Amino acid sequence: MLDVLAVTAAIILLFLLVYLRTPIFIALGSSGLVGLLLLEGPRGIEQIPIAFVSQLESYALVAAPMYILMGEILAVGGLGRAIFRFAHAWLGRLPGGLGVTAVGSSTVFGALSGVSLSAVTVVGRMSVPEMLERGYRPSFATGAVVASGALAMLIPPSLMFILYSSVSGVSIGALFAGGIVPGLLLATVMALFVLTMATLKPEIAPRAEEGITWKQRFDAMVKVAPALILIIIVLGSIYTGIATATEAAAIGAIGAFLVVGIFDRALTWTNIKKILLHTTQISGSLLIIVGSAFVFTQMLVVVRAAEGLTTFVSGLTIPSSLIVIILLVIVVALGCLIDAASLMLVITPILLPIFESLGYDPLWVGVILVVTLETAVITPPVGLNLYAMKSVVPQVDIGDIIRGALPYLAIEFGLVILMVFVPEIATWFPSLTAT
């Protein structure tokens, strides 16, 4: 009984601190500390430094700062603008061409940054004002960017997969491979949705009148080609076994320096300082969250929460697919309150044993959790991507942004349900790369 009260008090404290907008690492660390103190007294506090440091020693986490560094380097070289011009040159003449361009740009940018909020702000800053200027309905313009920006969480190299790997022990390379098919499937369906709606209701997305020459198309391709080749080298080195995901991250960072320095000529001292400052800030924030989350999960380990829940779920007589869907709906609800990285670190030790007891592959679990958390960041009323878009285009009402995101929520949920019944969507491509 004391264990239940201690954990309940710690969880209530966590949500209270989150509600009060306390930095998430303080909320996780403080609630974990209180829980351990209630459970084991001063002896419980002694576990905190060990728990904090042991998680940060994970070799998988070395990849995170390297991929962050690669994204920051490419960003100062004008990558976002080059990708948008490239996508617009080839897709701009389609019905809803700017919307399709936004989806394509977010997909490519996500593969190079790995951060959802970055994709929304970078692509949104370029595409949404232009769409509004050309007469696009505000909800239609913002919805395409809000939803497709979330693909950065799923399309490799993804920081979410690195965090999942650090907790679960599943290969980062296998997780990256598992995210490719669902990511491309989502991007395709989103683009088809934009295309279909613009065809059926041309008034919400007026078609561009100006022509685009083949020279303009190929010029745009030349500007973006080095960055695309770099990501092919990074992922190709992982899937062919030439390098581990961590080694490939270092290759990507070095390659990004060469691309931006030689092709874009943007490696000024000012930009180098900006790159190193942003990389240090993001990496430091991420790693302190990792350590703090493990303090909280250490409390759950002490009370054997995962074992208790696994035993309880195994005793249920309802279909395993329904249990999984219920758990994922809870994850979406939590993802609206807690940032995705923190939530991934907290829920993985709890949910992974449950899903494994139901017969699901740990690789599939990682992919389905990322897809579910991707859904959470566009779920109103508090999805983070919605407010990132509001910061980019403050003149657009938040209600319009939410309305624009709703159809894509249906697409995201549709993929989650499909993956529950067809796990091969996540496991098929990794099985090919493993042979």
GROMACS .gro file of C-alpha atoms in nm:
model
  435
    1MET     CA    1   0.000   0.000   0.000
    2LEU     CA    2   0.286   0.237   0.086
    3ASP     CA    3   0.442   0.169  -0.256
    4VAL     CA    4   0.121   0.267  -0.436
    5LEU     CA    5   0.086   0.588  -0.234
    6ALA     CA    6   0.451   0.684  -0.295
    7VAL     CA    7   0.430   0.631  -0.672
    8THR     CA    8   0.094   0.810  -0.688
    9ALA     CA    9   0.241   1.108  -0.501
   10ALA     CA   10   0.541   1.118  -0.736
   11ILE     CA   11   0.320   1.105  -1.049
   12ILE     CA   12   0.087   1.376  -0.915
   13LEU     CA   13   0.391   1.593  -0.841
   14LEU     CA   14   0.522   1.533  -1.195
   15PHE     CA   15   0.198   1.647  -1.358
   16LEU     CA   16   0.169   1.943  -1.121
   17LEU     CA   17   0.520   2.061  -1.210
   18VAL     CA   18   0.450   2.011  -1.582
   19TYR     CA   19   0.126   2.212  -1.544
   20LEU     CA   20   0.324   2.490  -1.375
   21ARG     CA   21   0.561   2.489  -1.677
   22THR     CA   22   0.861   2.380  -1.471
   23PRO     CA   23   1.150   2.269  -1.696
   24ILE     CA   24   1.087   1.904  -1.771
   25PHE     CA   25   1.422   1.781  -1.637
   26ILE     CA   26   1.344   1.942  -1.300
   27ALA     CA   27   0.993   1.795  -1.302
   28LEU     CA   28   1.120   1.444  -1.377
   29GLY     CA   29   1.415   1.458  -1.140
   30SER     CA   30   1.221   1.613  -0.851
   31SER     CA   31   0.927   1.372  -0.873
   32GLY     CA   32   1.166   1.077  -0.901
   33LEU     CA   33   1.360   1.201  -0.599
   34VAL     CA   34   1.040   1.238  -0.392
   35GLY     CA   35   0.924   0.890  -0.494
   36LEU     CA   36   1.255   0.728  -0.402
   37LEU     CA   37   1.266   0.917  -0.072
   38LEU     CA   38   0.916   0.797   0.020
   39LEU     CA   39   0.993   0.442  -0.085
   40GLU     CA   40   1.339   0.389   0.062
   41GLY     CA   41   1.424   0.694   0.270
   42PRO     CA   42   1.780   0.837   0.252
   43ARG     CA   43   1.903   0.511   0.096
   44GLY     CA   44   1.683   0.586  -0.205
   45ILE     CA   45   1.850   0.925  -0.257
   46GLU     CA   46   2.187   0.752  -0.279
   47GLN     CA   47   2.065   0.578  -0.597
   48ILE     CA   48   2.008   0.906  -0.781
   49PRO     CA   49   2.368   0.988  -0.888
   50ILE     CA   50   2.419   0.627  -0.999
   51ALA     CA   51   2.091   0.626  -1.196
   52PHE     CA   52   2.166   0.965  -1.352
   53VAL     CA   53   2.518   0.878  -1.467
   54SER     CA   54   2.454   0.517  -1.571
   55GLN     CA   55   2.201   0.620  -1.834
   56LEU     CA   56   2.433   0.884  -1.980
   57GLU     CA   57   2.704   0.619  -2.025
   58SER     CA   58   2.500   0.451  -2.300
   59TYR     CA   59   2.709   0.431  -2.618
   60ALA     CA   60   2.397   0.486  -2.830
   61LEU     CA   61   2.365   0.840  -2.695
   62VAL     CA   62   2.698   0.943  -2.851
   63ALA     CA   63   2.515   0.957  -3.185
   64ALA     CA   64   2.269   1.223  -3.068
   65PRO     CA   65   2.508   1.523  -3.045
   66MET     CA   66   2.665   1.421  -3.377
   67TYR     CA   67   2.332   1.420  -3.564
   68ILE     CA   68   2.236   1.747  -3.394
   69LEU     CA   69   2.569   1.895  -3.508
   70MET     CA   70   2.508   1.774  -3.865
   71GLY     CA   71   2.164   1.937  -3.874
   72GLU     CA   72   2.292   2.266  -3.732
   73ILE     CA   73   2.575   2.282  -3.986
   74LEU     CA   74   2.343   2.220  -4.280
   75ALA     CA   75   2.091   2.474  -4.147
   76VAL     CA   76   2.338   2.764  -4.158
   77GLY     CA   77   2.414   2.675  -4.519
   78GLY     CA   78   2.059   2.765  -4.621
   79LEU     CA   79   1.952   2.402  -4.651
   80GLY     CA   80   1.585   2.470  -4.574
   81ARG     CA   81   1.558   2.732  -4.847
   82ALA     CA   82   1.738   2.511  -5.101
   83ILE     CA   83   1.511   2.215  -5.025
   84PHE     CA   84   1.197   2.428  -5.056
   85ARG     CA   85   1.307   2.573  -5.392
   86PHE     CA   86   1.395   2.224  -5.516
   87ALA     CA   87   1.056   2.082  -5.413
   88HIS     CA   88   0.870   2.382  -5.554
   89ALA     CA   89   1.052   2.358  -5.887
   90TRP     CA   90   0.939   1.998  -5.935
   91LEU     CA   91   0.600   1.997  -5.757
   92GLY     CA   92   0.481   2.357  -5.777
   93ARG     CA   93   0.264   2.311  -6.087
   94LEU     CA   94   0.049   2.041  -5.925
   95PRO     CA   95  -0.291   2.130  -5.774
   96GLY     CA   96  -0.209   2.260  -5.426
   97GLY     CA   97   0.152   2.267  -5.543
   98LEU     CA   98   0.281   2.479  -5.256
   99GLY     CA   99   0.115   2.246  -5.004
  100VAL     CA  100   0.266   1.941  -5.172
  101THR     CA  101   0.598   2.127  -5.178
  102ALA     CA  102   0.571   2.188  -4.803
  103VAL     CA  103   0.513   1.817  -4.739
  104GLY     CA  104   0.807   1.720  -4.960
  105SER     CA  105   1.033   1.984  -4.803
  106SER     CA  106   0.946   1.873  -4.449
  107THR     CA  107   1.016   1.512  -4.539
  108VAL     CA  108   1.363   1.589  -4.676
  109PHE     CA  109   1.447   1.844  -4.408
  110GLY     CA  110   1.334   1.600  -4.141
  111ALA     CA  111   1.578   1.343  -4.277
  112LEU     CA  112   1.857   1.595  -4.226
  113SER     CA  113   1.758   1.753  -3.895
  114GLY     CA  114   1.575   1.484  -3.698
  115VAL     CA  115   1.388   1.750  -3.496
  116SER     CA  116   1.016   1.805  -3.549
  117LEU     CA  117   0.996   2.164  -3.422
  118SER     CA  118   1.287   2.266  -3.645
  119ALA     CA  119   1.111   2.127  -3.951
  120VAL     CA  120   0.790   2.313  -3.869
  121THR     CA  121   0.960   2.646  -3.808
  122VAL     CA  122   1.207   2.632  -4.099
  123VAL     CA  123   0.965   2.503  -4.365
  124GLY     CA  124   0.672   2.699  -4.222
  125ARG     CA  125   0.862   3.027  -4.229
  126MET     CA  126   0.925   2.986  -4.602
  127SER     CA  127   0.609   2.817  -4.726
  128VAL     CA  128   0.310   2.940  -4.524
  129PRO     CA  129   0.348   3.318  -4.590
  130GLU     CA  130   0.381   3.242  -4.963
  131MET     CA  131   0.074   3.018  -4.957
  132LEU     CA  132  -0.128   3.285  -4.777
  133GLU     CA  133  -0.011   3.547  -5.026
  134ARG     CA  134  -0.134   3.329  -5.314
  135GLY     CA  135  -0.479   3.289  -5.161
  136TYR     CA  136  -0.451   2.954  -4.982
  137ARG     CA  137  -0.700   2.903  -4.701
  138PRO     CA  138  -0.504   2.955  -4.374
  139SER     CA  139  -0.609   2.621  -4.223
  140PHE     CA  140  -0.512   2.434  -4.540
  141ALA     CA  141  -0.173   2.609  -4.561
  142THR     CA  142  -0.073   2.556  -4.197
  143GLY     CA  143  -0.210   2.202  -4.167
  144ALA     CA  144   0.023   2.063  -4.433
  145VAL     CA  145   0.331   2.203  -4.256
  146VAL     CA  146   0.227   2.118  -3.898
  147ALA     CA  147   0.164   1.754  -3.986
  148SER     CA  148   0.452   1.691  -4.225
  149GLY     CA  149   0.695   1.865  -3.989
  150ALA     CA  150   0.630   1.586  -3.741
  151LEU     CA  151   0.782   1.338  -3.988
  152ALA     CA  152   1.126   1.446  -3.863
  153MET     CA  153   1.061   1.230  -3.557
  154LEU     CA  154   1.016   0.920  -3.772
  155ILE     CA  155   1.235   0.954  -4.081
  156PRO     CA  156   1.599   0.867  -4.003
  157PRO     CA  157   1.826   0.985  -3.862
  158SER     CA  158   1.576   1.038  -3.579
  159LEU     CA  159   1.670   1.146  -3.229
  160MET     CA  160   1.366   0.962  -3.095
  161PHE     CA  161   1.503   0.630  -3.220
  162ILE     CA  162   1.838   0.704  -3.057
  163LEU     CA  163   1.665   0.764  -2.723
  164TYR     CA  164   1.457   0.447  -2.758
  165SER     CA  165   1.770   0.249  -2.839
  166SER     CA  166   1.948   0.384  -2.530
  167VAL     CA  167   1.671   0.242  -2.309
  168SER     CA  168   1.571  -0.074  -2.498
  169GLY     CA  169   1.903  -0.190  -2.644
  170VAL     CA  170   1.751  -0.231  -2.992
  171SER     CA  171   1.998  -0.146  -3.272
  172ILE     CA  172   1.980   0.217  -3.387
  173GLY     CA  173   2.043   0.106  -3.745
  174ALA     CA  174   1.749  -0.136  -3.732
  175LEU     CA  175   1.525   0.135  -3.585
  176PHE     CA  176   1.630   0.380  -3.857
  177ALA     CA  177   1.543   0.117  -4.118
  178GLY     CA  178   1.211   0.053  -3.944
  179GLY     CA  179   1.113   0.419  -3.968
  180ILE     CA  180   1.168   0.450  -4.344
  181VAL     CA  181   0.857   0.270  -4.477
  182PRO     CA  182   0.609   0.425  -4.228
  183GLY     CA  183   0.769   0.768  -4.280
  184LEU     CA  184   0.752   0.757  -4.658
  185LEU     CA  185   0.402   0.609  -4.643
  186LEU     CA  186   0.283   0.897  -4.425
  187ALA     CA  187   0.452   1.157  -4.647
  188THR     CA  188   0.290   1.006  -4.958
  189VAL     CA  189  -0.059   0.994  -4.806
  190MET     CA  190  -0.025   1.352  -4.678
  191ALA     CA  191   0.084   1.476  -5.022
  192LEU     CA  192  -0.203   1.285  -5.188
  193PHE     CA  193  -0.447   1.441  -4.940
  194VAL     CA  194  -0.325   1.791  -5.029
  195LEU     CA  195  -0.343   1.709  -5.400
  196THR     CA  196  -0.693   1.562  -5.373
  197MET     CA  197  -0.837   1.847  -5.166
  198ALA     CA  198  -0.685   2.110  -5.397
  199THR     CA  199  -0.836   1.931  -5.698
  200LEU     CA  200  -1.182   1.893  -5.544
  201LYS     CA  201  -1.185   2.242  -5.388
  202PRO     CA  202  -0.958   2.466  -5.598
  203GLU     CA  203  -1.074   2.773  -5.407
  204ILE     CA  204  -0.877   2.664  -5.095
  205ALA     CA  205  -0.551   2.638  -5.291
  206PRO     CA  206  -0.535   2.851  -5.609
  207ARG     CA  207  -0.311   2.696  -5.871
  208ALA     CA  208   0.015   2.870  -5.967
  209GLU     CA  209   0.009   3.038  -6.307
  210GLU     CA  210   0.379   3.103  -6.369
  211GLY     CA  211   0.580   2.845  -6.560
  212ILE     CA  212   0.892   2.672  -6.431
  213THR     CA  213   1.163   2.598  -6.683
  214TRP     CA  214   1.369   2.278  -6.689
  215LYS     CA  215   1.679   2.490  -6.628
  216GLN     CA  216   1.526   2.619  -6.303
  217ARG     CA  217   1.443   2.263  -6.200
  218PHE     CA  218   1.794   2.134  -6.258
  219ASP     CA  219   1.954   2.442  -6.097
  220ALA     CA  220   1.745   2.375  -5.785
  221MET     CA  221   1.851   2.009  -5.795
  222VAL     CA  222   2.221   2.102  -5.815
  223LYS     CA  223   2.194   2.325  -5.506
  224VAL     CA  224   2.037   2.057  -5.290
  225ALA     CA  225   2.223   1.755  -5.432
  226PRO     CA  226   2.527   1.766  -5.195
  227ALA     CA  227   2.307   1.752  -4.885
  228LEU     CA  228   2.096   1.469  -5.032
  229ILE     CA  229   2.408   1.274  -5.126
  230LEU     CA  230   2.536   1.323  -4.771
  231ILE     CA  231   2.226   1.170  -4.613
  232ILE     CA  232   2.243   0.878  -4.859
  233ILE     CA  233   2.606   0.820  -4.755
  234VAL     CA  234   2.517   0.836  -4.385
  235LEU     CA  235   2.223   0.596  -4.405
  236GLY     CA  236   2.388   0.380  -4.671
  237SER     CA  237   2.694   0.328  -4.451
  238ILE     CA  238   2.466   0.201  -4.173
  239TYR     CA  239   2.253  -0.033  -4.385
  240THR     CA  240   2.549  -0.182  -4.572
  241GLY     CA  241   2.730  -0.249  -4.245
  242ILE     CA  242   3.024  -0.022  -4.326
  243ALA     CA  243   2.964   0.186  -4.012
  244THR     CA  244   2.757   0.177  -3.696
  245ALA     CA  245   2.491   0.445  -3.647
  246THR     CA  246   2.725   0.631  -3.412
  247GLU     CA  247   3.016   0.616  -3.658
  248ALA     CA  248   2.783   0.726  -3.939
  249ALA     CA  249   2.680   1.026  -3.729
  250ALA     CA  250   3.043   1.138  -3.712
  251ILE     CA  251   3.075   1.084  -4.089
  252GLY     CA  252   2.764   1.298  -4.137
  253ALA     CA  253   2.898   1.581  -3.920
  254ILE     CA  254   3.230   1.588  -4.108
  255GLY     CA  255   3.050   1.567  -4.442
  256ALA     CA  256   2.820   1.853  -4.343
  257PHE     CA  257   3.122   2.072  -4.268
  258LEU     CA  258   3.257   1.995  -4.616
  259VAL     CA  259   2.923   2.054  -4.790
  260VAL     CA  260   2.857   2.388  -4.620
  261GLY     CA  261   3.218   2.500  -4.638
  262ILE     CA  262   3.290   2.405  -5.002
  263PHE     CA  263   2.954   2.427  -5.181
  264ASP     CA  264   2.771   2.692  -4.978
  265ARG     CA  265   3.079   2.884  -4.858
  266ALA     CA  266   2.888   2.963  -4.539
  267LEU     CA  267   3.139   2.856  -4.272
  268THR     CA  268   3.221   3.201  -4.140
  269TRP     CA  269   3.347   3.238  -3.783
  270THR     CA  270   3.008   3.381  -3.687
  271ASN     CA  271   2.830   3.075  -3.825
  272ILE     CA  272   3.078   2.833  -3.667
  273LYS     CA  273   3.016   2.991  -3.326
  274LYS     CA  274   2.641   2.975  -3.390
  275ILE     CA  275   2.665   2.607  -3.487
  276LEU     CA  276   2.867   2.510  -3.180
  277LEU     CA  277   2.650   2.716  -2.944
  278HIS     CA  278   2.320   2.568  -3.071
  279THR     CA  279   2.461   2.215  -3.078
  280THR     CA  280   2.584   2.246  -2.719
  281GLN     CA  281   2.255   2.394  -2.599
  282ILE     CA  282   2.037   2.128  -2.765
  283SER     CA  283   2.266   1.839  -2.671
  284GLY     CA  284   2.298   1.957  -2.311
  285SER     CA  285   1.921   1.997  -2.279
  286LEU     CA  286   1.862   1.653  -2.427
  287LEU     CA  287   2.117   1.473  -2.211
  288ILE     CA  288   2.006   1.629  -1.883
  289ILE     CA  289   1.651   1.520  -1.968
  290VAL     CA  290   1.781   1.167  -2.034
  291GLY     CA  291   1.948   1.153  -1.693
  292SER     CA  292   1.649   1.302  -1.510
  293ALA     CA  293   1.405   1.067  -1.682
  294PHE     CA  294   1.611   0.772  -1.564
  295VAL     CA  295   1.587   0.898  -1.205
  296PHE     CA  296   1.209   0.886  -1.241
  297THR     CA  297   1.212   0.541  -1.402
  298GLN     CA  298   1.444   0.417  -1.126
  299MET     CA  299   1.158   0.481  -0.884
  300LEU     CA  300   0.931   0.265  -1.104
  301VAL     CA  301   1.199  -0.006  -1.111
  302VAL     CA  302   1.210  -0.010  -0.729
  303VAL     CA  303   0.836  -0.087  -0.708
  304ARG     CA  304   0.855  -0.330  -1.005
  305ALA     CA  305   0.590  -0.131  -1.192
  306ALA     CA  306   0.670  -0.290  -1.529
  307GLU     CA  307   0.644  -0.645  -1.393
  308GLY     CA  308   0.316  -0.567  -1.215
  309LEU     CA  309   0.157  -0.412  -1.522
  310THR     CA  310   0.280  -0.694  -1.746
  311THR     CA  311   0.127  -0.953  -1.515
  312PHE     CA  312  -0.199  -0.758  -1.503
  313VAL     CA  313  -0.221  -0.717  -1.881
  314SER     CA  314  -0.131  -1.082  -1.943
  315GLY     CA  315  -0.428  -1.183  -1.729
  316LEU     CA  316  -0.678  -0.983  -1.937
  317THR     CA  317  -0.908  -1.176  -2.169
  318ILE     CA  318  -0.954  -0.903  -2.431
  319PRO     CA  319  -0.769  -0.921  -2.767
  320SER     CA  320  -0.405  -0.812  -2.754
  321SER     CA  321  -0.458  -0.569  -3.043
  322LEU     CA  322  -0.724  -0.385  -2.839
  323ILE     CA  323  -0.489  -0.366  -2.538
  324VAL     CA  324  -0.219  -0.216  -2.759
  325ILE     CA  325  -0.456   0.042  -2.906
  326ILE     CA  326  -0.576   0.147  -2.559
  327LEU     CA  327  -0.218   0.186  -2.437
  328LEU     CA  328  -0.126   0.392  -2.745
  329VAL     CA  329  -0.426   0.622  -2.694
  330ILE     CA  330  -0.297   0.684  -2.339
  331VAL     CA  331   0.048   0.762  -2.486
  332VAL     CA  332  -0.110   1.020  -2.721
  333ALA     CA  333  -0.287   1.184  -2.425
  334LEU     CA  334   0.037   1.196  -2.225
  335GLY     CA  335   0.225   1.324  -2.531
  336CYS     CA  336   0.001   1.630  -2.534
  337LEU     CA  337   0.127   1.720  -2.185
  338ILE     CA  338   0.492   1.606  -2.181
  339ASP     CA  339   0.749   1.654  -2.457
  340ALA     CA  340   0.809   1.348  -2.675
  341ALA     CA  341   1.173   1.286  -2.577
  342SER     CA  342   1.099   1.281  -2.203
  343LEU     CA  343   0.791   1.066  -2.248
  344MET     CA  344   0.978   0.815  -2.463
  345LEU     CA  345   1.239   0.771  -2.190
  346VAL     CA  346   0.975   0.726  -1.917
  347ILE     CA  347   0.726   0.495  -2.092
  348THR     CA  348   0.967   0.263  -2.274
  349PRO     CA  349   1.074   0.064  -1.964
  350ILE     CA  350   0.706   0.027  -1.872
  351LEU     CA  351   0.544  -0.050  -2.207
  352LEU     CA  352   0.819  -0.256  -2.373
  353PRO     CA  353   0.777  -0.560  -2.141
  354ILE     CA  354   0.398  -0.541  -2.186
  355PHE     CA  355   0.417  -0.537  -2.565
  356GLU     CA  356   0.676  -0.815  -2.564
  357SER     CA  357   0.448  -1.027  -2.345
  358LEU     CA  358   0.177  -0.978  -2.609
  359GLY     CA  359   0.413  -1.111  -2.877
  360TYR     CA  360   0.531  -0.789  -3.041
  361ASP     CA  361   0.887  -0.731  -3.166
  362PRO     CA  362   1.086  -0.467  -2.967
  363LEU     CA  363   1.179  -0.308  -3.301
  364TRP     CA  364   0.810  -0.269  -3.387
  365VAL     CA  365   0.747  -0.125  -3.040
  366GLY     CA  366   1.004   0.149  -3.101
  367VAL     CA  367   0.856   0.245  -3.437
  368ILE     CA  368   0.493   0.241  -3.319
  369LEU     CA  369   0.582   0.455  -3.015
  370VAL     CA  370   0.751   0.714  -3.237
  371VAL     CA  371   0.452   0.722  -3.475
  372THR     CA  372   0.220   0.762  -3.175
  373LEU     CA  373   0.428   1.043  -3.023
  374GLU     CA  374   0.441   1.204  -3.367
  375THR     CA  375   0.060   1.202  -3.356
  376ALA     CA  376   0.066   1.363  -3.012
  377VAL     CA  377   0.263   1.670  -3.124
  378ILE     CA  378  -0.016   1.766  -3.368
  379THR     CA  379  -0.306   1.676  -3.137
  380PRO     CA  380  -0.505   1.976  -3.007
  381PRO     CA  381  -0.534   2.155  -2.780
  382VAL     CA  382  -0.170   2.141  -2.667
  383GLY     CA  383   0.027   1.970  -2.949
  384LEU     CA  384   0.368   2.142  -2.961
  385ASN     CA  385   0.377   2.169  -3.341
  386LEU     CA  386   0.054   2.369  -3.339
  387TYR     CA  387   0.212   2.642  -3.127
  388ALA     CA  388   0.539   2.628  -3.318
  389MET     CA  389   0.336   2.713  -3.628
  390LYS     CA  390   0.157   2.993  -3.441
  391SER     CA  391   0.495   3.146  -3.357
  392VAL     CA  392   0.592   3.138  -3.726
  393VAL     CA  393   0.270   3.299  -3.856
  394PRO     CA  394   0.123   3.492  -3.560
  395GLN     CA  395  -0.137   3.649  -3.790
  396VAL     CA  396  -0.311   3.311  -3.834
  397ASP     CA  397  -0.564   3.222  -3.565
  398ILE     CA  398  -0.476   2.914  -3.356
  399GLY     CA  399  -0.825   2.781  -3.432
  400ASP     CA  400  -0.742   2.774  -3.804
  401ILE     CA  401  -0.414   2.595  -3.731
  402ILE     CA  402  -0.596   2.331  -3.525
  403ARG     CA  403  -0.864   2.283  -3.794
  404GLY     CA  404  -0.592   2.238  -4.052
  405ALA     CA  405  -0.424   1.966  -3.845
  406LEU     CA  406  -0.737   1.755  -3.781
  407PRO     CA  407  -0.745   1.568  -4.116
  408TYR     CA  408  -0.381   1.471  -4.071
  409LEU     CA  409  -0.461   1.337  -3.725
  410ALA     CA  410  -0.695   1.091  -3.896
  411ILE     CA  411  -0.411   0.991  -4.132
  412GLU     CA  412  -0.169   0.943  -3.840
  413PHE     CA  413  -0.420   0.739  -3.637
  414GLY     CA  414  -0.496   0.534  -3.946
  415LEU     CA  415  -0.129   0.437  -3.976
  416VAL     CA  416  -0.111   0.349  -3.604
  417ILE     CA  417  -0.410   0.114  -3.636
  418LEU     CA  418  -0.271  -0.036  -3.958
  419MET     CA  419   0.067  -0.101  -3.794
  420VAL     CA  420  -0.101  -0.279  -3.502
  421PHE     CA  421  -0.256  -0.530  -3.742
  422VAL     CA  422   0.028  -0.529  -3.999
  423PRO     CA  423   0.353  -0.507  -3.797
  424GLU     CA  424   0.553  -0.585  -4.112
  425ILE     CA  425   0.520  -0.219  -4.211
  426ALA     CA  426   0.791  -0.152  -3.951
  427THR     CA  427   0.982  -0.482  -3.957
  428TRP     CA  428   0.998  -0.569  -4.328
  429PHE     CA  429   1.274  -0.329  -4.440
  430PRO     CA  430   1.497  -0.393  -4.135
  431SER     CA  431   1.474  -0.766  -4.212
  432LEU     CA  432   1.614  -0.696  -4.560
  433THR     CA  433   1.900  -0.479  -4.438
  434ALA     CA  434   1.995  -0.739  -4.177
  435THR     CA  435   2.060  -1.004  -4.443
   0.00000   0.00000   0.00000
